[in-house]
Coordinates of C-alpha atoms in Angstrom, one line a residue:
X560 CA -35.6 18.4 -28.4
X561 CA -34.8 17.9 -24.5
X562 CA -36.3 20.5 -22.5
X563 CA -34.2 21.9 -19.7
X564 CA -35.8 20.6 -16.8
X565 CA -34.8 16.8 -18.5
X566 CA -31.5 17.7 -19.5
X567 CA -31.3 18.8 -15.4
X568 CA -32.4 15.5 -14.4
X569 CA -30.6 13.2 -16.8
X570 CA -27.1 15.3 -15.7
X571 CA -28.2 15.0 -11.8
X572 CA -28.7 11.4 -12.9
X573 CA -25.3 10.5 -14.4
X574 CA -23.6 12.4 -11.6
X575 CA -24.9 9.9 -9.0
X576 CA -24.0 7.1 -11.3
X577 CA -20.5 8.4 -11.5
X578 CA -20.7 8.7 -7.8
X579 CA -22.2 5.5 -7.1
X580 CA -19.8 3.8 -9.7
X581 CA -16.7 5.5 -7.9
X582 CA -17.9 4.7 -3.9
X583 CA -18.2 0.7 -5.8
X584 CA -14.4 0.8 -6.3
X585 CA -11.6 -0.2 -5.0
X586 CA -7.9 -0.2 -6.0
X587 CA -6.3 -2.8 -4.0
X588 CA -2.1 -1.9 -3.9
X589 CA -0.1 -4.8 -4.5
X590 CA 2.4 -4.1 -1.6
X591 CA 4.4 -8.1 -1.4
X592 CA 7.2 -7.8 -3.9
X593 CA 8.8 -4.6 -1.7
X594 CA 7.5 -4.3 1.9
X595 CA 6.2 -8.4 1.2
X596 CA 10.0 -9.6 0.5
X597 CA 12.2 -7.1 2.8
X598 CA 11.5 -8.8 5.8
X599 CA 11.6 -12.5 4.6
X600 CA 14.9 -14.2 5.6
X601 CA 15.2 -16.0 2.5
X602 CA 17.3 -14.1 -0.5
X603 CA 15.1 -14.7 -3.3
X604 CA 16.7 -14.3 -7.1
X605 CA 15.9 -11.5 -8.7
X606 CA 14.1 -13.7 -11.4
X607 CA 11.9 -15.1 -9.1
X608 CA 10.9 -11.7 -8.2
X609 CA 10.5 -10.6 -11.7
X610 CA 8.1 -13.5 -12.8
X611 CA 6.3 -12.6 -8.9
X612 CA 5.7 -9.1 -10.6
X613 CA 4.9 -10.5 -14.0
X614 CA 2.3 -12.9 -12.8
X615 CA 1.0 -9.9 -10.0
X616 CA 0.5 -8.2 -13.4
X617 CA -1.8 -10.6 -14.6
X618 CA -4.3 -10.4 -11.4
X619 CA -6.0 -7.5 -12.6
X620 CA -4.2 -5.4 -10.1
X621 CA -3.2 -1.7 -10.8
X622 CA -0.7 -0.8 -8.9
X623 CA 2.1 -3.3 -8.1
X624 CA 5.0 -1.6 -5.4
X625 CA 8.1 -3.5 -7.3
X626 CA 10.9 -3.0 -4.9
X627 CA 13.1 -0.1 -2.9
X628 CA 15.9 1.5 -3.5
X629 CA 17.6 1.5 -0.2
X630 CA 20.8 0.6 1.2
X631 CA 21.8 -3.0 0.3
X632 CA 23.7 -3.0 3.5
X633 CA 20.2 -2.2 5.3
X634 CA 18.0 -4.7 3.3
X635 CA 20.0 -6.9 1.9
X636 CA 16.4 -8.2 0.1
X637 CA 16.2 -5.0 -1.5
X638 CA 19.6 -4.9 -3.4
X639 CA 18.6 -6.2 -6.5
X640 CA 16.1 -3.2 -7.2
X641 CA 17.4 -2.1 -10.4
X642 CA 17.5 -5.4 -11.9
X643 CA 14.0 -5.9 -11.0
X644 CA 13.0 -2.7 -12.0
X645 CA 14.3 -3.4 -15.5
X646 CA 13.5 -6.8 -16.0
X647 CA 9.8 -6.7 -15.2
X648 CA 7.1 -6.7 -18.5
X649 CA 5.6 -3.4 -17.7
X650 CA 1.8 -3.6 -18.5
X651 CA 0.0 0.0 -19.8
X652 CA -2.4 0.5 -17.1
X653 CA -0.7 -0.6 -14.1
X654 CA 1.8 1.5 -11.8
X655 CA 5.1 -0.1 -10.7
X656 CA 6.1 2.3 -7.9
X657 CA 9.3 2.2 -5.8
X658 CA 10.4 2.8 -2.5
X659 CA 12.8 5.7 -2.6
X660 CA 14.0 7.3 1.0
X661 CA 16.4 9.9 -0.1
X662 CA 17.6 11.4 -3.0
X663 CA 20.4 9.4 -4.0
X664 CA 17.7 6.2 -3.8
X665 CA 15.5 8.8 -5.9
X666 CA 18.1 9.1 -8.3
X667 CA 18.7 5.7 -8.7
X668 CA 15.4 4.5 -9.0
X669 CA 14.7 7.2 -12.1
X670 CA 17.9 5.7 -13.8
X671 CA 16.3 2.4 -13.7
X672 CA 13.0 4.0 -15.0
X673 CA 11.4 4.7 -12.4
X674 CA 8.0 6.5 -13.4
X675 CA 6.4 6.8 -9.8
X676 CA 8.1 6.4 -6.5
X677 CA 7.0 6.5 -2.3
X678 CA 8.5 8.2 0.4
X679 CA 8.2 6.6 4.0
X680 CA 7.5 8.8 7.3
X681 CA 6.4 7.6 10.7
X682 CA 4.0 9.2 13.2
X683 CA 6.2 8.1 16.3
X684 CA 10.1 9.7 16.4
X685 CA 11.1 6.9 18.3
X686 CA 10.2 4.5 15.3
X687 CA 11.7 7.1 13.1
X688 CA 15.0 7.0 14.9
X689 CA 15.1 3.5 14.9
X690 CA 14.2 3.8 11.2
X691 CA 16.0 6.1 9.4
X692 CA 18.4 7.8 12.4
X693 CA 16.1 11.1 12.6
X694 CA 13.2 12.5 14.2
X695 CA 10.0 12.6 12.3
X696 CA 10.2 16.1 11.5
X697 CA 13.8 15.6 10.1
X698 CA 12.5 12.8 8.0
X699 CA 10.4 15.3 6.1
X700 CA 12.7 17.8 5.9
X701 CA 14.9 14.8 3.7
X702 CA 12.1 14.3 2.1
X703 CA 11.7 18.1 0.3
X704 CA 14.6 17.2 -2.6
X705 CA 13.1 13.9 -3.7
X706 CA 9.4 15.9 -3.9
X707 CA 10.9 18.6 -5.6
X708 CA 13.5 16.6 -8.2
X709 CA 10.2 13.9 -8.5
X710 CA 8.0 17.7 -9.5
X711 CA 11.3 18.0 -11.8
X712 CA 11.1 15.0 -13.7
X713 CA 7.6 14.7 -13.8
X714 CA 7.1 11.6 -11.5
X715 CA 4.5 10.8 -8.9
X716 CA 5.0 10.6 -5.5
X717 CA 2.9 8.9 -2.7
X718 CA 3.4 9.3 0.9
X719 CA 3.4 6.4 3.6
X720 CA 2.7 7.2 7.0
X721 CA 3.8 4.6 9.6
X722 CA 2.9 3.9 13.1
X723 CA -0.2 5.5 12.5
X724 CA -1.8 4.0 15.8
X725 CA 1.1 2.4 17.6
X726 CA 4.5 2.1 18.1
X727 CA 6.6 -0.8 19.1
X728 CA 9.0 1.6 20.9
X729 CA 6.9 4.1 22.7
X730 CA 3.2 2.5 22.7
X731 CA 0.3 4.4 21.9
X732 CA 0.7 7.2 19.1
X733 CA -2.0 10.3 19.2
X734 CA -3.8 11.3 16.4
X735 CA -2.0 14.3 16.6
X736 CA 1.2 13.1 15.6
X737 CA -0.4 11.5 12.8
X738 CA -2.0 14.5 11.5
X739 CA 0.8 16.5 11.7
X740 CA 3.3 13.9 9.4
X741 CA 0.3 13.3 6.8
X742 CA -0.6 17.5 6.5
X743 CA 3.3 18.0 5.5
X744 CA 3.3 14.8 3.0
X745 CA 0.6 16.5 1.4
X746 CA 0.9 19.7 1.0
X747 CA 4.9 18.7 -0.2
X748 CA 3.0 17.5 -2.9
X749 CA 2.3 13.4 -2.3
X750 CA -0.6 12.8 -4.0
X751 CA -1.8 10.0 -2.0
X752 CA -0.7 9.6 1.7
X753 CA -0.9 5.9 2.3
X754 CA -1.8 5.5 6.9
X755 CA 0.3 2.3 7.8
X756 CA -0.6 0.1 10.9
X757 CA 3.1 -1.0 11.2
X758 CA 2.4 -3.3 14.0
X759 CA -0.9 -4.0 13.7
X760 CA -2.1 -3.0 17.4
X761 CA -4.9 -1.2 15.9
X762 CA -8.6 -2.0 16.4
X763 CA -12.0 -0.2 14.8
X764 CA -11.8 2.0 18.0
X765 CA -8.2 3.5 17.5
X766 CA -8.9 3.3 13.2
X767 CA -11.5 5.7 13.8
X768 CA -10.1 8.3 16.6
X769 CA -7.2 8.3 14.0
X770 CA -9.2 8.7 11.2
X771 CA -11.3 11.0 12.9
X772 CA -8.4 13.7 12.8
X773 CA -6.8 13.0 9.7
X774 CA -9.6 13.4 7.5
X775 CA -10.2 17.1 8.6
X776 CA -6.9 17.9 7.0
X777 CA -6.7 15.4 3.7
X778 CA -10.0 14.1 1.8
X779 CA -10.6 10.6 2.1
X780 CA -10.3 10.3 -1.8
X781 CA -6.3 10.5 -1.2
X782 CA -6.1 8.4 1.8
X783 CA -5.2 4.5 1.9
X784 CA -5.0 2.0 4.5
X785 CA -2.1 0.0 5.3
X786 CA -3.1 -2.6 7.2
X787 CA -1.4 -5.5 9.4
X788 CA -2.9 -8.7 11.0
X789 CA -0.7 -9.0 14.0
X790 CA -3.4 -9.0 16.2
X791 CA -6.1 -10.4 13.7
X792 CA -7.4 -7.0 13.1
X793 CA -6.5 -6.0 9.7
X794 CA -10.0 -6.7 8.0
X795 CA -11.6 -5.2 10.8
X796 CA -10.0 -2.1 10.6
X797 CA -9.9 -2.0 6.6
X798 CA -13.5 -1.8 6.7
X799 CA -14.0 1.0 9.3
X800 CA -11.6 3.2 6.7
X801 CA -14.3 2.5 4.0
X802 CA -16.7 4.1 6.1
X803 CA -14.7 7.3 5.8
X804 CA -15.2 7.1 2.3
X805 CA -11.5 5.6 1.8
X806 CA -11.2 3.6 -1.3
X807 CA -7.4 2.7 -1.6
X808 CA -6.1 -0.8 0.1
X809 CA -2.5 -1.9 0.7
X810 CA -2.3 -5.4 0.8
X811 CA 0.1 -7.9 0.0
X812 CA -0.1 -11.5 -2.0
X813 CA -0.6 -14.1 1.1
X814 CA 0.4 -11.8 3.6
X815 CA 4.4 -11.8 3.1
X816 CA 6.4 -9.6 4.9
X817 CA 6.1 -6.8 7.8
X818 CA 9.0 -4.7 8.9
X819 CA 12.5 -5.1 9.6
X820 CA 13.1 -2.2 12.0
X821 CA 10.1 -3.6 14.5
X822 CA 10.9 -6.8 16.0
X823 CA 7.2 -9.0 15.8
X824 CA 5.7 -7.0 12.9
X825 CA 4.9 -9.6 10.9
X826 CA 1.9 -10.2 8.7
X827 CA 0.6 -7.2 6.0
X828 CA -3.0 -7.8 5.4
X829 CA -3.1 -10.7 3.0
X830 CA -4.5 -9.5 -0.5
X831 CA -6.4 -12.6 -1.2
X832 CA -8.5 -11.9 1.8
X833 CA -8.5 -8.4 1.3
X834 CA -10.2 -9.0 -2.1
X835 CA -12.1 -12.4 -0.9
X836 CA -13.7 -9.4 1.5
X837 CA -14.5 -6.6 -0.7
X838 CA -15.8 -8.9 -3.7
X839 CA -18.7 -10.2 -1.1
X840 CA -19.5 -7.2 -0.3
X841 CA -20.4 -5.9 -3.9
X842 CA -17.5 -3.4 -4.3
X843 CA -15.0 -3.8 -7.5
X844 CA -10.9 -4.2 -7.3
X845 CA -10.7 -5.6 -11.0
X846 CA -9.1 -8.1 -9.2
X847 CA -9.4 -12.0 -10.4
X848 CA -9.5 -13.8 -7.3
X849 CA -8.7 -17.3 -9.2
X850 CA -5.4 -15.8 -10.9
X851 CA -4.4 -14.1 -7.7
X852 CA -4.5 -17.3 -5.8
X853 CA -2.6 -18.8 -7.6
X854 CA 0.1 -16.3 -7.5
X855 CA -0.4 -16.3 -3.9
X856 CA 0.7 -20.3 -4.2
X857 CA 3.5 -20.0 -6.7
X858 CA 5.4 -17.4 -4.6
X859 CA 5.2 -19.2 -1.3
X860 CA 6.2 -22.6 -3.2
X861 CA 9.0 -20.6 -4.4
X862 CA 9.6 -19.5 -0.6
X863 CA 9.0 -22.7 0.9
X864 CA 6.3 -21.3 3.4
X865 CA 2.6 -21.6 4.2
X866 CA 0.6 -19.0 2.9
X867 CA -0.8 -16.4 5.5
X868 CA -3.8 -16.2 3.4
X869 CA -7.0 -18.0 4.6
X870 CA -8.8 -17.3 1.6
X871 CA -5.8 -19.2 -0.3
X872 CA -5.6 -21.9 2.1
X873 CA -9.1 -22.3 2.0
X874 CA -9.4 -22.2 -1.5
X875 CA -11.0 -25.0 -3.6
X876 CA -11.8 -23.0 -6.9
X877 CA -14.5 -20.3 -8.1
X878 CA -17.7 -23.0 -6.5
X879 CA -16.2 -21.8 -3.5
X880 CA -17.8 -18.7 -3.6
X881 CA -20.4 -17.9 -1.4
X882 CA -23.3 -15.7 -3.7

C-alpha cells in the first residue's frame, strides 16, 4: 500500500511531467492554402488546392486553414472555397478551419461543412478601413452574429488580430490598440486569438512591448503568433513569443502568400523553417520535416516559383540534420 506522503510526490511528479510535456509542444498552424494562396497572382485549380491540403494532411500537421469564404469579387483566389472545402480527405485529428468575415460567409462556410471557422480584426482602423470598409471597433461589432450563430451550431471560432505592431497606413500601432481588439475577441467567445505581424515590421523589441500588454488580459495558452518575414524577422520574433509561454505558430508551407490589402506584405513565416527551428531546439510539432518539404516543392512546382523556404532550398534529405 502507498502511503500518503508517496502518493503526494508521485502526483506532484506527474503534474510536472504533464507540464514539462505540454511547455515541449508546439502546434504549428498550417496557414498557406488560405492566407498562402490569396495573395498569389496565379489562379490555381481547385484540384491543385485540394491535393495541396491532402498532402498538408500527411505532414503530421494539425490544423490546416483550407480557404475563406469571402467575396469572389475581392479575392478572386478565394472563390472556389466550397469546392475545396468539400473535396478535401478530411483526416480525424486535424482541424480544417475557414476564414469567414461575416455572416453570410459564416453561413456559407457551415453549408459546405464547415466544423471550425476564424474571424479577422486589425489593431490599426486605418488598416481596417482599407480592409473591410469599417473601423476596428465596427469590425467587432460584425463580428457578434457569426460568434453567436458559430455558439449556435456548435462550431469553433478563432480570432486573428492584424497589425499587431505596425501598420502600412498609419505606422507604428500601440499596444493599446492591440489589447483592446484581442480583450473583445475573447471574451466574444474566440477561443484562441491568433496576434498577426501583417507587415512584418516587427522586431524582439516591439514583440515583447506588445506582448507585454496583451498577456495581462488573455493567457499565453490561447495566444498564437502570426509571423511575417518582410524584414527577416519572423524567426526572431517567433521565439520571443515562446518566452511568454506561447505555444501556437502560424506559418505557411514555403512562405506563400501575405496580404492583399497592404501593398509589400509579402512573405508569412515559412513553415519549413518554422519547424527546421523548433525541432533543433528540442520542442515537438508532430511535424515530419521530410514530408513537409516535399510538399513545400510540389506546390511551388505547381506555382512555378522558388520556394521562400531556406530550410527547403537548402534541403538535401534527413543527413542534413544538424544533432
Amino acid at each position: 500500500m502507498i502511503s500518503a506522503p508517496i502518493r503526494s510526490i508521485l502526483a506532484l511528479t506527474a503534474k510536472r511531467t504533464a507540464v514539462t510535456s505540454a511547455a515541449n509542444q508546439v502546434r504549428i498552424v498550417e496557414v498557406g492554402p488560405r492566407d498562402g494562396l490569396q495573395n498569389e497572382p496565379k489562379l490555381l485549380p481547385a484540384a491543385t488546392k485540394i491535393e495541396l491540403i491532402n498532402q498538408l494532411s500527411e505532414t503530421g500537421l494539425r490544423t490546416i486553414e483550407a480557404t475563406s469564404f469571402v467575396s469572389a469579387k475581392w479575392v478572386p483566389q478565394m472563390g472556389d472555397n466550397a469546392e475545396v472545402l468539400r473535396g478535401i480527405r478530411k483526416v480525424p485529428g486535424i482541424s480544417y478551419p475557414v476564414l469567414t468575415p461575416n455572416l453570410k460567409g459564416f453561413e456559407s462556410a457551415l453549408e459546405a461543412g464547415a466544423e471550425e471557422v476564424a474571424v479577422f480584426g486589425a489593431a490599426s482602423d486605418a488598416f481596417s478601413l482599407k480592409n473591410v470598409n469599417c473601423t476596428a471597433a465596427e469590425a467587432i461589432e460584425r463580428f457578434k452574429p457569426v460568434l453567436k450563430a458559430a455558439q449556435k451550431h456548435g462550431v469553433r471560432v478563432r480570432g486573428y488580430v492584424s497589425t499587431v505592431v505596425g501598420c502600412p497606413y498609419e505606422g507604428a500601432v500601440a499596444p493599446s490598440a492591440v489589447v483592446k481588439v484581442v480583450e473583445a475577441l475573447y471574451q466574444m467567445g474566440c477561443y484562441e486569438i491568433s496576434l498577426g505581424d501583417t507587415i512584418g515590421v516587427g522586431t524582439p523589441g516591439t514583440m515583447r512591448r506588445m506582448l507585454d500588454e496583451v498577456t495581462k488580459v488573455v493567457p499565453a495558452k490561447d495566444l498564437a503568433v502570426h509571423c511575417h518575414d518582410t524584414y527577416g524577422q519572423s524567426l526572431s520574433n517567433i521565439l520571443v513569443s515562446l518566452d511568454y509561454g506561447i505555444r501556437v505558430v502560424d506559418s505557411s508551407v514555403s512562405g506563400l502568400g501575405g496580404c492583399p490589402y497592404a501593398k509589400g506584405a509579402s512573405g508569412n513565416a515559412a513553415t519549413e523553417d518554422v519547424v527546421y527551428l523548433l525541432h533543433g531546439m528540442g520542442l515537438d510539432t508532430g511535424v515530419n520535416l521530410d514530408k513537409l518539404i516535399q510538399v513545400g516543392r510540389y506546390i511551388c512546382t505547381e506555382m512555378g516559383r522558388t520556394s521562400e523556404s531556406k530550410v527547403n532550398r537548402a534541403w538535401k534529405g534527413p543527413q542534413a540534420r544538424v544533432q
